[in-house]
Coordinates of C-alpha atoms and ligand atoms in Angstrom, one line a residue:
M1 CA 12.0 68.0 34.1
I2 CA 10.7 69.4 37.1
D3 CA 11.2 67.4 40.8
N4 CA 8.4 66.8 43.2
C5 CA 8.9 70.5 44.3
G6 CA 8.2 72.7 40.8
R7 CA 11.8 73.4 40.2
K8 CA 13.5 73.0 37.1
I9 CA 16.4 70.0 37.4
N10 CA 19.1 71.2 35.0
Y11 CA 21.7 71.5 36.6
L12 CA 24.5 68.4 37.0
R13 CA 27.7 68.9 39.3
I14 CA 30.1 66.1 38.4
S15 CA 32.7 65.3 41.3
V16 CA 35.4 63.6 39.4
T17 CA 37.7 62.6 42.3
D18 CA 38.0 63.0 46.3
R19 CA 41.8 63.8 45.7
C20 CA 43.1 67.2 46.7
N21 CA 46.4 68.1 46.1
F22 CA 45.5 71.4 49.0
R23 CA 44.4 69.6 51.8
C24 CA 42.2 73.3 53.4
R25 CA 41.5 73.4 57.0
Y26 CA 38.3 73.9 57.3
C27 CA 37.5 71.5 54.5
M28 CA 40.1 68.5 54.5
P29 CA 41.9 66.6 57.7
V30 CA 45.6 66.8 57.3
E31 CA 46.2 63.2 57.0
G32 CA 44.1 63.5 53.8
V33 CA 41.7 61.3 53.4
K34 CA 41.9 57.7 52.8
A35 CA 41.3 57.8 48.9
L36 CA 39.1 55.5 47.5
R37 CA 40.2 53.2 45.9
H38 CA 40.6 53.0 41.2
E39 CA 37.7 51.1 40.7
E40 CA 35.1 53.0 43.4
I41 CA 35.9 55.8 41.0
M42 CA 33.4 56.2 38.6
S43 CA 35.0 56.0 35.3
F44 CA 35.3 58.7 32.7
E45 CA 33.6 56.5 30.3
E46 CA 30.6 55.6 33.2
I47 CA 30.1 59.7 33.8
L48 CA 30.3 59.9 30.2
R49 CA 27.4 57.7 29.9
F50 CA 25.6 59.1 32.7
V51 CA 25.3 62.5 31.6
E52 CA 24.4 60.5 27.7
A53 CA 21.8 59.5 29.9
V54 CA 20.4 62.2 32.0
A55 CA 21.0 64.7 29.2
P56 CA 17.4 64.2 27.5
L57 CA 15.9 64.3 30.8
G58 CA 16.9 68.1 30.6
I59 CA 20.4 68.4 32.4
E60 CA 21.6 71.0 30.2
K61 CA 24.6 72.6 32.3
V62 CA 27.4 70.9 33.6
R63 CA 29.8 71.5 36.3
V64 CA 33.3 69.4 37.3
T65 CA 34.2 69.9 40.5
G66 CA 36.1 67.6 43.2
G67 CA 38.4 67.0 45.3
E68 CA 40.4 69.4 42.4
P69 CA 39.3 68.3 39.5
L70 CA 42.5 69.1 37.4
V71 CA 44.7 66.3 39.5
R72 CA 42.6 63.8 37.6
K73 CA 44.6 62.0 34.3
G74 CA 42.0 62.6 30.7
I75 CA 40.6 65.7 32.5
V76 CA 40.9 68.1 29.5
E77 CA 39.9 64.8 27.1
F78 CA 36.9 64.2 28.9
I79 CA 35.6 68.2 29.1
S80 CA 36.5 67.6 25.4
A81 CA 33.9 64.2 24.8
L82 CA 31.2 65.7 28.1
S83 CA 31.1 68.6 25.7
S84 CA 30.0 67.4 21.7
I85 CA 26.5 65.5 24.1
E86 CA 24.4 67.4 22.7
G87 CA 22.0 68.9 25.0
I88 CA 24.7 70.2 27.1
S89 CA 25.8 74.0 26.3
D90 CA 27.8 74.5 30.1
I91 CA 30.4 73.2 30.8
S92 CA 32.4 74.9 34.0
M93 CA 34.8 73.7 36.0
T94 CA 35.4 74.4 40.1
T95 CA 39.3 74.7 40.7
N96 CA 42.1 75.3 43.6
G97 CA 44.4 76.9 39.7
S98 CA 47.1 75.7 41.6
L99 CA 47.1 73.8 38.5
F100 CA 45.0 75.9 36.0
K101 CA 47.4 78.0 34.2
E102 CA 49.3 75.1 32.6
V103 CA 45.8 73.4 30.9
S104 CA 44.0 76.4 29.8
Y105 CA 44.4 76.5 26.8
D106 CA 43.0 73.1 26.2
L107 CA 40.6 72.9 29.2
K108 CA 39.4 76.1 26.8
K109 CA 39.7 73.9 24.0
A110 CA 37.7 71.4 24.7
G111 CA 34.8 73.8 24.9
L112 CA 35.0 74.4 29.4
K113 CA 33.3 77.7 28.8
R114 CA 33.4 79.0 33.0
V115 CA 36.0 78.9 35.8
N116 CA 35.6 78.8 39.4
F117 CA 38.4 79.7 41.9
S118 CA 38.7 78.9 44.7
L119 CA 40.7 81.9 46.1
D120 CA 39.9 82.3 50.3
T121 CA 43.6 85.4 51.0
L122 CA 45.0 87.9 49.4
N123 CA 48.8 87.0 51.2
P124 CA 50.8 85.2 50.1
E125 CA 52.0 83.5 53.8
K126 CA 47.9 83.0 55.2
F127 CA 47.5 81.5 51.1
S128 CA 50.0 78.3 52.4
Y129 CA 48.5 78.7 56.3
I130 CA 44.8 77.4 54.8
T131 CA 46.2 75.2 52.1
R132 CA 48.9 73.8 54.8
W133 CA 51.5 74.1 51.5
G134 CA 49.8 75.4 48.5
K135 CA 51.2 78.7 46.9
L136 CA 48.9 82.2 45.8
K137 CA 50.9 83.1 43.8
D138 CA 50.4 80.0 41.2
V139 CA 46.6 80.7 41.6
W140 CA 46.5 84.4 40.8
E141 CA 48.5 83.2 37.6
G142 CA 45.8 80.6 36.5
I143 CA 43.3 83.6 37.3
E144 CA 44.9 86.1 35.1
E145 CA 45.6 83.0 32.2
A146 CA 41.9 82.5 32.5
L147 CA 40.7 86.6 31.6
R148 CA 43.1 86.5 29.3
L149 CA 42.0 83.7 27.4
G150 CA 39.0 85.0 28.3
F151 CA 36.6 82.7 29.9
N152 CA 33.7 84.1 30.8
P153 CA 32.9 84.9 33.8
V154 CA 35.9 84.0 36.0
K155 CA 34.4 83.5 40.0
I156 CA 36.2 83.4 42.5
N157 CA 34.5 82.0 45.6
T158 CA 35.8 82.9 49.3
V159 CA 34.7 81.4 51.8
V160 CA 35.2 83.6 54.7
A161 CA 36.1 82.2 58.2
R162 CA 36.4 84.5 61.7
G163 CA 39.7 85.7 62.8
F164 CA 41.1 84.0 59.6
N165 CA 40.0 86.4 56.4
D166 CA 37.4 88.2 57.4
D167 CA 39.9 91.2 57.3
E168 CA 40.2 91.0 54.1
V169 CA 37.1 91.3 52.4
E170 CA 37.0 94.9 51.1
D171 CA 40.2 93.8 49.8
F172 CA 38.5 91.3 48.1
A173 CA 35.6 93.4 46.4
K174 CA 38.7 96.1 45.7
L175 CA 40.1 93.8 43.8
T176 CA 36.6 93.9 41.1
L177 CA 38.1 97.4 40.8
E178 CA 40.6 96.2 38.4
F179 CA 39.6 92.6 37.3
P180 CA 37.0 91.7 35.7
V181 CA 36.0 89.4 38.3
V182 CA 32.9 88.2 40.1
I183 CA 34.4 88.2 43.7
R184 CA 31.8 85.5 45.5
F185 CA 31.3 85.8 49.5
I186 CA 30.3 81.8 50.7
E187 CA 29.4 81.4 54.3
L188 CA 31.6 78.7 56.2
M189 CA 29.5 75.4 56.2
P190 CA 29.6 72.7 59.0
L191 CA 30.5 70.6 56.4
G192 CA 34.4 70.5 57.0
D193 CA 37.0 69.1 60.1
G194 CA 39.6 70.7 62.5
G195 CA 37.2 72.9 63.7
W196 CA 36.2 75.2 61.6
T197 CA 32.8 75.2 62.5
K198 CA 30.7 77.5 64.9
G199 CA 33.0 80.1 65.9
R200 CA 34.6 81.2 62.9
F201 CA 31.4 81.3 61.1
I202 CA 30.4 84.5 59.8
S203 CA 26.9 86.1 58.0
A204 CA 26.4 87.4 54.9
Q205 CA 25.1 89.9 56.5
D206 CA 28.4 90.1 58.7
I207 CA 30.5 89.7 55.9
K208 CA 29.3 92.7 54.1
A209 CA 29.4 95.3 56.1
R210 CA 32.8 94.7 56.7
I211 CA 32.9 96.5 52.9
K212 CA 32.6 100.3 54.0
S213 CA 32.6 101.5 49.7
E214 CA 29.5 101.5 48.5
L215 CA 27.3 98.6 47.4
L216 CA 25.4 99.3 44.6
K217 CA 22.9 96.6 43.8
V218 CA 22.7 94.9 40.1
N219 CA 19.8 93.0 39.3
N220 CA 19.8 89.5 39.1
I221 CA 22.5 88.1 36.7
E222 CA 22.2 85.2 34.7
G223 CA 23.3 82.1 34.8
N224 CA 24.6 83.2 38.2
G225 CA 22.9 80.6 40.8
P226 CA 22.6 81.0 44.3
A227 CA 24.2 84.5 45.3
E228 CA 23.2 88.2 45.5
Y229 CA 25.0 90.9 42.8
F230 CA 26.0 94.8 43.9
Q231 CA 28.8 96.4 42.2
L232 CA 31.0 99.3 43.4
Q233 CA 30.6 102.2 41.7
N234 CA 32.7 102.1 38.3
A235 CA 34.1 98.6 39.2
K236 CA 35.0 96.1 35.9
G237 CA 33.8 93.2 38.3
V238 CA 31.1 91.9 40.3
I239 CA 30.7 91.0 44.3
G240 CA 28.4 88.0 45.0
F241 CA 27.5 86.8 48.1
I242 CA 25.6 83.1 48.9
T243 CA 23.6 82.2 51.9
P244 CA 24.2 78.5 52.4
I245 CA 23.4 79.1 56.2
S246 CA 21.6 82.4 57.2
R247 CA 19.0 82.3 54.3
H248 CA 18.6 78.8 52.0
F249 CA 17.6 78.9 48.6
C250 CA 16.3 76.0 48.2
E251 CA 12.6 77.3 46.4
R252 CA 15.7 78.0 43.7
C253 CA 17.7 74.7 43.7
N254 CA 18.2 73.4 40.1
R255 CA 20.5 70.9 41.0
V256 CA 21.8 67.3 41.5
R257 CA 25.5 66.2 42.2
L258 CA 27.4 63.1 41.0
T259 CA 29.7 61.9 44.0
A260 CA 33.5 60.3 42.1
D261 CA 31.9 57.0 44.0
G262 CA 29.0 56.8 41.5
K263 CA 26.4 58.1 44.1
L264 CA 23.5 60.2 42.6
K265 CA 22.5 63.1 45.7
P266 CA 19.7 65.3 44.9
C267 CA 21.2 67.5 48.2
L268 CA 24.3 68.5 49.1
A269 CA 23.0 68.2 52.7
S270 CA 20.9 65.4 52.8
S271 CA 22.1 61.8 53.7
A272 CA 20.1 60.5 50.9
E273 CA 22.0 59.1 47.5
L274 CA 21.3 56.7 44.3
D275 CA 23.3 54.3 43.1
V276 CA 24.2 55.1 40.4
K277 CA 27.9 52.8 39.8
G278 CA 26.6 49.3 41.0
L279 CA 23.6 49.7 39.0
M280 CA 25.7 50.7 35.1
R281 CA 28.3 48.0 36.2
G282 CA 25.2 45.7 36.9
G283 CA 24.8 46.7 33.4
A284 CA 22.0 49.4 33.4
G285 CA 21.0 50.9 30.1
V286 CA 20.0 54.3 29.8
A287 CA 16.4 54.0 31.0
E288 CA 17.0 52.1 34.6
I289 CA 19.7 55.7 34.7
Q290 CA 17.0 57.4 33.8
K291 CA 14.8 55.3 36.6
V292 CA 17.1 55.9 38.3
Y293 CA 17.6 59.7 38.2
K294 CA 14.0 60.4 37.9
E295 CA 13.5 59.0 41.5
A296 CA 16.6 61.4 42.5
L297 CA 14.4 64.0 41.5
S298 CA 11.8 62.8 43.3
I299 CA 13.3 62.7 46.8
K300 CA 14.9 65.7 46.2
P301 CA 13.9 67.6 49.6
Y302 CA 11.7 71.0 49.7
G303 CA 14.9 72.0 52.0
H304 CA 17.9 71.4 54.0
N305 CA 17.8 72.5 57.7
M306 CA 21.6 73.3 57.9
S307 CA 22.7 75.3 60.9
Y308 CA 25.1 76.2 63.0
D309 CA 22.4 75.9 65.8
K310 CA 20.9 72.1 65.0
N311 CA 23.5 70.8 63.4
D312 CA 27.1 72.2 64.8
D313 CA 29.9 70.3 63.4
G314 CA 28.0 68.3 60.7
R315 CA 27.7 65.3 62.3
D316 CA 24.2 64.9 60.4
I317 CA 25.7 65.1 57.8
K318 CA 27.3 62.4 56.6
R319 CA 29.4 63.2 53.5
K320 CA 32.0 66.0 53.5
M321 CA 32.6 69.1 51.0
W322 CA 34.9 67.1 48.9
Q323 CA 33.7 63.8 48.9
I324 CA 30.2 65.6 47.5
G325 CA 31.8 67.5 45.8
G326 CA 31.9 71.0 46.2
Ligands
SAM401 N1 39.2 71.9 44.7 C1 37.9 72.3 43.9 C2 38.2 73.8 44.4 O1 39.0 74.0 45.5 O2 37.1 74.3 44.2 C3 36.7 72.0 44.0 C4 36.3 71.3 45.1 S1 36.1 72.6 47.0 C5 35.5 70.8 48.1 C6 34.5 73.6 46.4 C7 34.3 74.5 47.1 O3 34.0 73.9 48.2 C8 36.0 75.7 47.6 O4 35.1 76.6 47.3 C9 36.1 75.4 48.8 O5 36.4 77.2 50.0 C10 34.4 75.0 49.4 N2 33.7 74.4 50.7 C11 35.0 73.4 51.1 N3 34.2 73.6 52.4 C12 34.3 74.0 52.3 C13 32.8 74.5 54.0 N4 33.2 73.5 55.4 N5 31.9 75.8 53.5 C14 31.9 76.7 52.8 N6 32.7 75.8 51.6 C15 33.5 74.7 51.7

């Protein structure tokens, strides 16, 4: 379906849980978050009914995220059920990777095609610091396993923060010489907790400048979302830059989001959301679900104004990244 601004919307991101086994400093507070009660979370059966209703309206691609999607029990069976929905041709996941290795084969068999791993540092001590207790080894083994099993592409999402990992940009870029991965540097958004805001921000332009080796421009990679892509000479992988702050890509936005507590969000950075869970629990059938989905598309903002000038600490954006489903 086409939204009110003429954009083709074919991509749904589903947050299957608000819980996470890490507490990344720029994302969640250390004390954790008041986890939603079981009954507040959309059941897998409800999510599947929702996807079945919106697939005929043009949703073809689904990304499963969270919180940490792999902490939710039954995730493999859920992916399998998702992949049998007519019209859904591409299922991907964003994960911190710490639990990936164990279930990687089952996920592949269930129909998961692509995986994005979040990894902000290649230094084990810094990794435990930023995640508050995670082990880099677990994530790296997950990435290697994903490559071995043939997930394609395997992407690594790296949020760059001044004074934390900006000195590792070149090291991350050089991973593409050895591994066929897509490294995507992401600008820190004012959506986190614990003061990881303006002072830590580095624009993609400055991140790029940290890479001293020559970057060769790669033309649009099909299905690779909002990043701009480059390659190092003789590299096996690709390097991308995602610029939610310095250069908005709203005119190319093709997605809507379903939060773990069942709200349909037409835009990451807007507080607009429609209550799908309440509707479905009130007995709504396909037609009513489709009606609320169409309404979401009709109010999808043309663009967002997320910036550090107007919005230093994200106070205008009611939900945080882990609640929205990053
Ligand atoms: N737990 C999964 C993971 O770690 O990938 C999925 C959820 S996590 C919220 C999704 C992505 O959001 C991660 O790549 C994380 O780095 C990113 N993220 C969280 N807070 C952010 C912020 N303030 N700015 C930019 N990216 C952020």
